[in-house]
Amino acid sequence: MNSDELWFASINGWAGQFAGLDWFMLQVSRESNLLIPGILLMGYWGWMKWGEARLAIPSLAILIGLSDFLGGQLKTLIGRPRPCQVLEHIHELVGCGGAFSMPSNHALNSGTAISFLVMLYPSLGWVLWPFLGLIGLSRVFLGAHYVTDVLVGVGLGVLLGGGMGFLLKTRVFQRKPVAD
């Protein structure tokens, strides 16, 4: 067993041991659970800081779409099989998923969104970075990805989302209005 398989087995081995932990990890990994809170937060953002939100919210939506597309393309290019396709005795709580594993699109999309938001609002980091860690951990716990799939996804997401957040923060939001 290589180190990635050992890390996978260590984390995934907890699945099926505690019903409450299984339920929690399923909830953390379920994208639909972020829909209503996300809409409410975007509405609040638009209400409180319309000037930023009117540019940042569409930028974030485009970024997430781009990261999802990029992840799908990289999965096909890399062609790494999922753990459920090559390992025996795994706890598979969400089904095997698509054909390929690297990078984790959950981690890539979440890393993109979270790093974008933290770049704009660093004070959110104390909540969002641990949440990103939980999302990544849940993908391994549930049997969908190897640890390196998650790390690559998070790394790409941080580059993409953090890069765009940095550009918005330093190039757009810092501009002073031109006097007439």
mmCIF file with all atom_site columns, C-alpha atoms in Angstrom:
data_model
loop_
_atom_site.group_PDB
_atom_site.id
_atom_site.type_symbol
_atom_site.label_atom_id
_atom_site.label_alt_id
_atom_site.label_comp_id
_atom_site.label_asym_id
_atom_site.label_entity_id
_atom_site.label_seq_id
_atom_site.pdbx_PDB_ins_code
_atom_site.Cartn_x
_atom_site.Cartn_y
_atom_site.Cartn_z
_atom_site.occupancy
_atom_site.B_iso_or_equiv
_atom_site.pdbx_formal_charge
_atom_site.auth_seq_id
_atom_site.auth_comp_id
_atom_site.auth_asym_id
_atom_site.auth_atom_id
_atom_site.pdbx_PDB_model_num
ATOM 1   C CA . MET A 1 1   ? 0.000   0.000  0.000   1.00 0.00 ? 1   MET A CA 1
ATOM 2   C CA . ASN A 1 2   ? 1.297   3.464  -0.849  1.00 0.00 ? 2   ASN A CA 1
ATOM 3   C CA . SER A 1 3   ? 0.958   6.390  1.556   1.00 0.00 ? 3   SER A CA 1
ATOM 4   C CA . ASP A 1 4   ? -2.125  7.781  -0.192  1.00 0.00 ? 4   ASP A CA 1
ATOM 5   C CA . GLU A 1 5   ? -3.893  4.443  0.210   1.00 0.00 ? 5   GLU A CA 1
ATOM 6   C CA . LEU A 1 6   ? -2.819  4.292  3.876   1.00 0.00 ? 6   LEU A CA 1
ATOM 7   C CA . TRP A 1 7   ? -4.204  7.781  4.564   1.00 0.00 ? 7   TRP A CA 1
ATOM 8   C CA . PHE A 1 8   ? -7.384  6.832  2.734   1.00 0.00 ? 8   PHE A CA 1
ATOM 9   C CA . ALA A 1 9   ? -7.783  3.623  4.743   1.00 0.00 ? 9   ALA A CA 1
ATOM 10  C CA . SER A 1 10  ? -7.142  5.459  8.029   1.00 0.00 ? 10  SER A CA 1
ATOM 11  C CA . ILE A 1 11  ? -9.798  8.099  7.376   1.00 0.00 ? 11  ILE A CA 1
ATOM 12  C CA . ASN A 1 12  ? -12.315 5.931  5.532   1.00 0.00 ? 12  ASN A CA 1
ATOM 13  C CA . GLY A 1 13  ? -11.987 3.269  8.233   1.00 0.00 ? 13  GLY A CA 1
ATOM 14  C CA . TRP A 1 14  ? -14.035 5.480  10.562  1.00 0.00 ? 14  TRP A CA 1
ATOM 15  C CA . ALA A 1 15  ? -17.032 5.344  8.202   1.00 0.00 ? 15  ALA A CA 1
ATOM 16  C CA . GLY A 1 16  ? -19.748 3.001  9.342   1.00 0.00 ? 16  GLY A CA 1
ATOM 17  C CA . GLN A 1 17  ? -18.512 3.042  12.948  1.00 0.00 ? 17  GLN A CA 1
ATOM 18  C CA . PHE A 1 18  ? -20.744 5.818  14.289  1.00 0.00 ? 18  PHE A CA 1
ATOM 19  C CA . ALA A 1 19  ? -24.121 6.639  12.742  1.00 0.00 ? 19  ALA A CA 1
ATOM 20  C CA . GLY A 1 20  ? -23.921 10.268 13.887  1.00 0.00 ? 20  GLY A CA 1
ATOM 21  C CA . LEU A 1 21  ? -20.515 10.786 12.315  1.00 0.00 ? 21  LEU A CA 1
ATOM 22  C CA . ASP A 1 22  ? -21.674 9.183  9.058   1.00 0.00 ? 22  ASP A CA 1
ATOM 23  C CA . TRP A 1 23  ? -24.702 11.505 8.978   1.00 0.00 ? 23  TRP A CA 1
ATOM 24  C CA . PHE A 1 24  ? -22.561 14.562 9.749   1.00 0.00 ? 24  PHE A CA 1
ATOM 25  C CA . MET A 1 25  ? -20.036 13.803 7.002   1.00 0.00 ? 25  MET A CA 1
ATOM 26  C CA . LEU A 1 26  ? -22.853 13.196 4.519   1.00 0.00 ? 26  LEU A CA 1
ATOM 27  C CA . GLN A 1 27  ? -24.334 16.595 5.405   1.00 0.00 ? 27  GLN A CA 1
ATOM 28  C CA . VAL A 1 28  ? -20.977 18.378 5.089   1.00 0.00 ? 28  VAL A CA 1
ATOM 29  C CA . SER A 1 29  ? -20.438 16.823 1.658   1.00 0.00 ? 29  SER A CA 1
ATOM 30  C CA . ARG A 1 30  ? -23.940 17.445 0.298   1.00 0.00 ? 30  ARG A CA 1
ATOM 31  C CA . GLU A 1 31  ? -23.783 20.486 -1.988  1.00 0.00 ? 31  GLU A CA 1
ATOM 32  C CA . SER A 1 32  ? -27.514 21.135 -1.726  1.00 0.00 ? 32  SER A CA 1
ATOM 33  C CA . ASN A 1 33  ? -27.099 21.921 1.983   1.00 0.00 ? 33  ASN A CA 1
ATOM 34  C CA . LEU A 1 34  ? -25.169 25.058 1.003   1.00 0.00 ? 34  LEU A CA 1
ATOM 35  C CA . LEU A 1 35  ? -27.785 26.372 -1.411  1.00 0.00 ? 35  LEU A CA 1
ATOM 36  C CA . ILE A 1 36  ? -30.172 28.160 0.993   1.00 0.00 ? 36  ILE A CA 1
ATOM 37  C CA . PRO A 1 37  ? -27.452 29.524 3.321   1.00 0.00 ? 37  PRO A CA 1
ATOM 38  C CA . GLY A 1 38  ? -25.517 30.640 0.246   1.00 0.00 ? 38  GLY A CA 1
ATOM 39  C CA . ILE A 1 39  ? -28.506 32.480 -1.214  1.00 0.00 ? 39  ILE A CA 1
ATOM 40  C CA . LEU A 1 40  ? -29.231 34.141 2.127   1.00 0.00 ? 40  LEU A CA 1
ATOM 41  C CA . LEU A 1 41  ? -25.612 35.214 2.539   1.00 0.00 ? 41  LEU A CA 1
ATOM 42  C CA . MET A 1 42  ? -25.463 36.597 -0.995  1.00 0.00 ? 42  MET A CA 1
ATOM 43  C CA . GLY A 1 43  ? -28.660 38.534 -0.328  1.00 0.00 ? 43  GLY A CA 1
ATOM 44  C CA . TYR A 1 44  ? -27.216 39.909 2.898   1.00 0.00 ? 44  TYR A CA 1
ATOM 45  C CA . TRP A 1 45  ? -23.974 40.785 1.120   1.00 0.00 ? 45  TRP A CA 1
ATOM 46  C CA . GLY A 1 46  ? -25.884 42.616 -1.584  1.00 0.00 ? 46  GLY A CA 1
ATOM 47  C CA . TRP A 1 47  ? -27.944 44.462 1.025   1.00 0.00 ? 47  TRP A CA 1
ATOM 48  C CA . MET A 1 48  ? -24.968 45.557 3.119   1.00 0.00 ? 48  MET A CA 1
ATOM 49  C CA . LYS A 1 49  ? -22.320 46.184 0.435   1.00 0.00 ? 49  LYS A CA 1
ATOM 50  C CA . TRP A 1 50  ? -24.051 46.476 -2.906  1.00 0.00 ? 50  TRP A CA 1
ATOM 51  C CA . GLY A 1 51  ? -21.052 48.130 -4.557  1.00 0.00 ? 51  GLY A CA 1
ATOM 52  C CA . GLU A 1 52  ? -18.858 45.096 -3.937  1.00 0.00 ? 52  GLU A CA 1
ATOM 53  C CA . ALA A 1 53  ? -21.511 42.425 -4.205  1.00 0.00 ? 53  ALA A CA 1
ATOM 54  C CA . ARG A 1 54  ? -22.763 43.444 -7.639  1.00 0.00 ? 54  ARG A CA 1
ATOM 55  C CA . LEU A 1 55  ? -19.336 42.603 -9.079  1.00 0.00 ? 55  LEU A CA 1
ATOM 56  C CA . ALA A 1 56  ? -18.138 39.938 -6.630  1.00 0.00 ? 56  ALA A CA 1
ATOM 57  C CA . ILE A 1 57  ? -21.204 37.664 -6.675  1.00 0.00 ? 57  ILE A CA 1
ATOM 58  C CA . PRO A 1 58  ? -21.252 37.166 -10.467 1.00 0.00 ? 58  PRO A CA 1
ATOM 59  C CA . SER A 1 59  ? -17.445 36.802 -10.409 1.00 0.00 ? 59  SER A CA 1
ATOM 60  C CA . LEU A 1 60  ? -17.780 34.079 -7.783  1.00 0.00 ? 60  LEU A CA 1
ATOM 61  C CA . ALA A 1 61  ? -20.491 32.285 -9.765  1.00 0.00 ? 61  ALA A CA 1
ATOM 62  C CA . ILE A 1 62  ? -18.347 32.334 -12.913 1.00 0.00 ? 62  ILE A CA 1
ATOM 63  C CA . LEU A 1 63  ? -15.323 31.157 -10.917 1.00 0.00 ? 63  LEU A CA 1
ATOM 64  C CA . ILE A 1 64  ? -17.196 28.186 -9.484  1.00 0.00 ? 64  ILE A CA 1
ATOM 65  C CA . GLY A 1 65  ? -18.419 27.244 -12.953 1.00 0.00 ? 65  GLY A CA 1
ATOM 66  C CA . LEU A 1 66  ? -14.882 27.564 -14.283 1.00 0.00 ? 66  LEU A CA 1
ATOM 67  C CA . SER A 1 67  ? -13.421 25.511 -11.441 1.00 0.00 ? 67  SER A CA 1
ATOM 68  C CA . ASP A 1 68  ? -16.013 22.774 -11.960 1.00 0.00 ? 68  ASP A CA 1
ATOM 69  C CA . PHE A 1 69  ? -15.232 22.669 -15.686 1.00 0.00 ? 69  PHE A CA 1
ATOM 70  C CA . LEU A 1 70  ? -11.482 22.678 -15.006 1.00 0.00 ? 70  LEU A CA 1
ATOM 71  C CA . GLY A 1 71  ? -11.849 19.843 -12.504 1.00 0.00 ? 71  GLY A CA 1
ATOM 72  C CA . GLY A 1 72  ? -13.780 17.724 -15.003 1.00 0.00 ? 72  GLY A CA 1
ATOM 73  C CA . GLN A 1 73  ? -11.178 18.316 -17.690 1.00 0.00 ? 73  GLN A CA 1
ATOM 74  C CA . LEU A 1 74  ? -8.291  17.501 -15.342 1.00 0.00 ? 74  LEU A CA 1
ATOM 75  C CA . LYS A 1 75  ? -10.004 14.298 -14.175 1.00 0.00 ? 75  LYS A CA 1
ATOM 76  C CA . THR A 1 76  ? -10.181 13.090 -17.771 1.00 0.00 ? 76  THR A CA 1
ATOM 77  C CA . LEU A 1 77  ? -6.599  14.171 -18.493 1.00 0.00 ? 77  LEU A CA 1
ATOM 78  C CA . ILE A 1 78  ? -5.147  12.586 -15.328 1.00 0.00 ? 78  ILE A CA 1
ATOM 79  C CA . GLY A 1 79  ? -7.383  9.500  -15.492 1.00 0.00 ? 79  GLY A CA 1
ATOM 80  C CA . ARG A 1 80  ? -6.866  8.348  -11.908 1.00 0.00 ? 80  ARG A CA 1
ATOM 81  C CA . PRO A 1 81  ? -9.440  5.722  -10.879 1.00 0.00 ? 81  PRO A CA 1
ATOM 82  C CA . ARG A 1 82  ? -11.523 6.303  -7.762  1.00 0.00 ? 82  ARG A CA 1
ATOM 83  C CA . PRO A 1 83  ? -10.679 4.348  -4.590  1.00 0.00 ? 83  PRO A CA 1
ATOM 84  C CA . CYS A 1 84  ? -13.876 2.302  -4.918  1.00 0.00 ? 84  CYS A CA 1
ATOM 85  C CA . GLN A 1 85  ? -12.695 1.071  -8.307  1.00 0.00 ? 85  GLN A CA 1
ATOM 86  C CA . VAL A 1 86  ? -9.327  -0.264 -7.159  1.00 0.00 ? 86  VAL A CA 1
ATOM 87  C CA . LEU A 1 87  ? -9.404  -0.849 -3.397  1.00 0.00 ? 87  LEU A CA 1
ATOM 88  C CA . GLU A 1 88  ? -11.158 -3.588 -1.501  1.00 0.00 ? 88  GLU A CA 1
ATOM 89  C CA . HIS A 1 89  ? -12.935 -3.272 1.831   1.00 0.00 ? 89  HIS A CA 1
ATOM 90  C CA . ILE A 1 90  ? -13.763 0.402  1.689   1.00 0.00 ? 90  ILE A CA 1
ATOM 91  C CA . HIS A 1 91  ? -16.747 2.049  3.314   1.00 0.00 ? 91  HIS A CA 1
ATOM 92  C CA . GLU A 1 92  ? -18.589 3.620  0.413   1.00 0.00 ? 92  GLU A CA 1
ATOM 93  C CA . LEU A 1 93  ? -21.324 5.872  1.774   1.00 0.00 ? 93  LEU A CA 1
ATOM 94  C CA . VAL A 1 94  ? -22.140 7.922  -1.344  1.00 0.00 ? 94  VAL A CA 1
ATOM 95  C CA . GLY A 1 95  ? -21.679 5.519  -4.227  1.00 0.00 ? 95  GLY A CA 1
ATOM 96  C CA . CYS A 1 96  ? -18.634 5.291  -6.403  1.00 0.00 ? 96  CYS A CA 1
ATOM 97  C CA . GLY A 1 97  ? -19.250 8.442  -8.424  1.00 0.00 ? 97  GLY A CA 1
ATOM 98  C CA . GLY A 1 98  ? -17.783 9.172  -11.844 1.00 0.00 ? 98  GLY A CA 1
ATOM 99  C CA . ALA A 1 99  ? -14.979 7.361  -13.557 1.00 0.00 ? 99  ALA A CA 1
ATOM 100 C CA . PHE A 1 100 ? -12.076 9.460  -12.308 1.00 0.00 ? 100 PHE A CA 1
ATOM 101 C CA . SER A 1 101 ? -10.907 10.797 -8.992  1.00 0.00 ? 101 SER A CA 1
ATOM 102 C CA . MET A 1 102 ? -8.288  13.561 -9.268  1.00 0.00 ? 102 MET A CA 1
ATOM 103 C CA . PRO A 1 103 ? -8.935  16.334 -8.480  1.00 0.00 ? 103 PRO A CA 1
ATOM 104 C CA . SER A 1 104 ? -11.912 16.296 -6.144  1.00 0.00 ? 104 SER A CA 1
ATOM 105 C CA . ASN A 1 105 ? -14.401 18.767 -7.633  1.00 0.00 ? 105 ASN A CA 1
ATOM 106 C CA . HIS A 1 106 ? -16.004 19.231 -4.199  1.00 0.00 ? 106 HIS A CA 1
ATOM 107 C CA . ALA A 1 107 ? -12.629 20.361 -2.858  1.00 0.00 ? 107 ALA A CA 1
ATOM 108 C CA . LEU A 1 108 ? -11.811 22.407 -5.963  1.00 0.00 ? 108 LEU A CA 1
ATOM 109 C CA . ASN A 1 109 ? -15.135 24.271 -6.022  1.00 0.00 ? 109 ASN A CA 1
ATOM 110 C CA . SER A 1 110 ? -15.191 24.797 -2.250  1.00 0.00 ? 110 SER A CA 1
ATOM 111 C CA . GLY A 1 111 ? -11.546 25.895 -2.235  1.00 0.00 ? 111 GLY A CA 1
ATOM 112 C CA . THR A 1 112 ? -12.309 28.376 -5.008  1.00 0.00 ? 112 THR A CA 1
ATOM 113 C CA . ALA A 1 113 ? -15.311 29.894 -3.241  1.00 0.00 ? 113 ALA A CA 1
ATOM 114 C CA . ILE A 1 114 ? -13.771 29.955 0.219   1.00 0.00 ? 114 ILE A CA 1
ATOM 115 C CA . SER A 1 115 ? -10.408 31.416 -0.806  1.00 0.00 ? 115 SER A CA 1
ATOM 116 C CA . PHE A 1 116 ? -12.213 34.056 -2.891  1.00 0.00 ? 116 PHE A CA 1
ATOM 117 C CA . LEU A 1 117 ? -14.352 35.071 0.093   1.00 0.00 ? 117 LEU A CA 1
ATOM 118 C CA . VAL A 1 118 ? -11.473 34.997 2.583   1.00 0.00 ? 118 VAL A CA 1
ATOM 119 C CA . MET A 1 119 ? -9.338  37.114 0.271   1.00 0.00 ? 119 MET A CA 1
ATOM 120 C CA . LEU A 1 120 ? -12.072 39.752 0.286   1.00 0.00 ? 120 LEU A CA 1
ATOM 121 C CA . TYR A 1 121 ? -12.992 39.311 3.965   1.00 0.00 ? 121 TYR A CA 1
ATOM 122 C CA . PRO A 1 122 ? -10.060 37.826 5.921   1.00 0.00 ? 122 PRO A CA 1
ATOM 123 C CA . SER A 1 123 ? -12.038 37.825 9.170   1.00 0.00 ? 123 SER A CA 1
ATOM 124 C CA . LEU A 1 124 ? -14.188 34.992 7.742   1.00 0.00 ? 124 LEU A CA 1
ATOM 125 C CA . GLY A 1 125 ? -11.170 32.696 7.627   1.00 0.00 ? 125 GLY A CA 1
ATOM 126 C CA . TRP A 1 126 ? -11.623 31.348 11.150  1.00 0.00 ? 126 TRP A CA 1
ATOM 127 C CA . VAL A 1 127 ? -14.944 29.784 10.042  1.00 0.00 ? 127 VAL A CA 1
ATOM 128 C CA . LEU A 1 128 ? -14.357 29.085 6.362   1.00 0.00 ? 128 LEU A CA 1
ATOM 129 C CA . TRP A 1 129 ? -10.897 27.433 6.429   1.00 0.00 ? 129 TRP A CA 1
ATOM 130 C CA . PRO A 1 130 ? -11.970 24.764 8.956   1.00 0.00 ? 130 PRO A CA 1
ATOM 131 C CA . PHE A 1 131 ? -15.163 24.241 6.940   1.00 0.00 ? 131 PHE A CA 1
ATOM 132 C CA . LEU A 1 132 ? -13.049 23.657 3.814   1.00 0.00 ? 132 LEU A CA 1
ATOM 133 C CA . GLY A 1 133 ? -11.027 21.118 5.795   1.00 0.00 ? 133 GLY A CA 1
ATOM 134 C CA . LEU A 1 134 ? -14.246 19.346 6.815   1.00 0.00 ? 134 LEU A CA 1
ATOM 135 C CA . ILE A 1 135 ? -15.472 19.222 3.234   1.00 0.00 ? 135 ILE A CA 1
ATOM 136 C CA . GLY A 1 136 ? -12.188 17.679 2.106   1.00 0.00 ? 136 GLY A CA 1
ATOM 137 C CA . LEU A 1 137 ? -12.139 15.221 5.002   1.00 0.00 ? 137 LEU A CA 1
ATOM 138 C CA . SER A 1 138 ? -15.714 14.190 4.240   1.00 0.00 ? 138 SER A CA 1
ATOM 139 C CA . ARG A 1 139 ? -14.818 13.226 0.658   1.00 0.00 ? 139 ARG A CA 1
ATOM 140 C CA . VAL A 1 140 ? -12.213 10.751 1.937   1.00 0.00 ? 140 VAL A CA 1
ATOM 141 C CA . PHE A 1 141 ? -14.363 9.608  4.863   1.00 0.00 ? 141 PHE A CA 1
ATOM 142 C CA . LEU A 1 142 ? -17.250 8.830  2.498   1.00 0.00 ? 142 LEU A CA 1
ATOM 143 C CA . GLY A 1 143 ? -14.998 6.795  0.200   1.00 0.00 ? 143 GLY A CA 1
ATOM 144 C CA . ALA A 1 144 ? -15.167 9.086  -2.831  1.00 0.00 ? 144 ALA A CA 1
ATOM 145 C CA . HIS A 1 145 ? -11.559 10.342 -3.029  1.00 0.00 ? 145 HIS A CA 1
ATOM 146 C CA . TYR A 1 146 ? -7.980  9.841  -1.949  1.00 0.00 ? 146 TYR A CA 1
ATOM 147 C CA . VAL A 1 147 ? -6.353  12.467 0.276   1.00 0.00 ? 147 VAL A CA 1
ATOM 148 C CA . THR A 1 148 ? -4.199  13.721 -2.607  1.00 0.00 ? 148 THR A CA 1
ATOM 149 C CA . ASP A 1 149 ? -7.319  14.201 -4.777  1.00 0.00 ? 149 ASP A CA 1
ATOM 150 C CA . VAL A 1 150 ? -8.631  16.548 -2.107  1.00 0.00 ? 150 VAL A CA 1
ATOM 151 C CA . LEU A 1 151 ? -5.317  18.346 -1.604  1.00 0.00 ? 151 LEU A CA 1
ATOM 152 C CA . VAL A 1 152 ? -4.908  18.953 -5.342  1.00 0.00 ? 152 VAL A CA 1
ATOM 153 C CA . GLY A 1 153 ? -8.504  20.202 -5.549  1.00 0.00 ? 153 GLY A CA 1
ATOM 154 C CA . VAL A 1 154 ? -8.047  22.566 -2.605  1.00 0.00 ? 154 VAL A CA 1
ATOM 155 C CA . GLY A 1 155 ? -4.705  23.804 -3.954  1.00 0.00 ? 155 GLY A CA 1
ATOM 156 C CA . LEU A 1 156 ? -6.133  24.587 -7.382  1.00 0.00 ? 156 LEU A CA 1
ATOM 157 C CA . GLY A 1 157 ? -9.179  26.208 -5.785  1.00 0.00 ? 157 GLY A CA 1
ATOM 158 C CA . VAL A 1 158 ? -7.024  28.417 -3.578  1.00 0.00 ? 158 VAL A CA 1
ATOM 159 C CA . LEU A 1 159 ? -5.022  29.535 -6.604  1.00 0.00 ? 159 LEU A CA 1
ATOM 160 C CA . LEU A 1 160 ? -8.100  30.232 -8.686  1.00 0.00 ? 160 LEU A CA 1
ATOM 161 C CA . GLY A 1 161 ? -10.367 31.786 -6.056  1.00 0.00 ? 161 GLY A CA 1
ATOM 162 C CA . GLY A 1 162 ? -7.632  33.503 -4.094  1.00 0.00 ? 162 GLY A CA 1
ATOM 163 C CA . GLY A 1 163 ? -6.121  34.896 -7.280  1.00 0.00 ? 163 GLY A CA 1
ATOM 164 C CA . MET A 1 164 ? -9.401  36.371 -8.475  1.00 0.00 ? 164 MET A CA 1
ATOM 165 C CA . GLY A 1 165 ? -10.231 37.656 -4.991  1.00 0.00 ? 165 GLY A CA 1
ATOM 166 C CA . PHE A 1 166 ? -6.823  39.330 -4.835  1.00 0.00 ? 166 PHE A CA 1
ATOM 167 C CA . LEU A 1 167 ? -7.355  40.969 -8.229  1.00 0.00 ? 167 LEU A CA 1
ATOM 168 C CA . LEU A 1 168 ? -10.764 42.279 -7.230  1.00 0.00 ? 168 LEU A CA 1
ATOM 169 C CA . LYS A 1 169 ? -9.526  43.516 -3.881  1.00 0.00 ? 169 LYS A CA 1
ATOM 170 C CA . THR A 1 170 ? -6.407  45.254 -5.158  1.00 0.00 ? 170 THR A CA 1
ATOM 171 C CA . ARG A 1 171 ? -7.369  46.329 -8.669  1.00 0.00 ? 171 ARG A CA 1
ATOM 172 C CA . VAL A 1 172 ? -11.089 47.038 -8.505  1.00 0.00 ? 172 VAL A CA 1
ATOM 173 C CA . PHE A 1 173 ? -12.257 47.672 -4.932  1.00 0.00 ? 173 PHE A CA 1
ATOM 174 C CA . GLN A 1 174 ? -9.253  49.878 -4.052  1.00 0.00 ? 174 GLN A CA 1
ATOM 175 C CA . ARG A 1 175 ? -9.836  52.340 -6.869  1.00 0.00 ? 175 ARG A CA 1
ATOM 176 C CA . LYS A 1 176 ? -10.838 55.824 -5.869  1.00 0.00 ? 176 LYS A CA 1
ATOM 177 C CA . PRO A 1 177 ? -13.680 57.487 -7.767  1.00 0.00 ? 177 PRO A CA 1
ATOM 178 C CA . VAL A 1 178 ? -12.474 59.958 -10.363 1.00 0.00 ? 178 VAL A CA 1
ATOM 179 C CA . ALA A 1 179 ? -13.397 63.552 -9.522  1.00 0.00 ? 179 ALA A CA 1
ATOM 180 C CA . ASP A 1 180 ? -15.434 65.384 -12.160 1.00 0.00 ? 180 ASP A CA 1
#
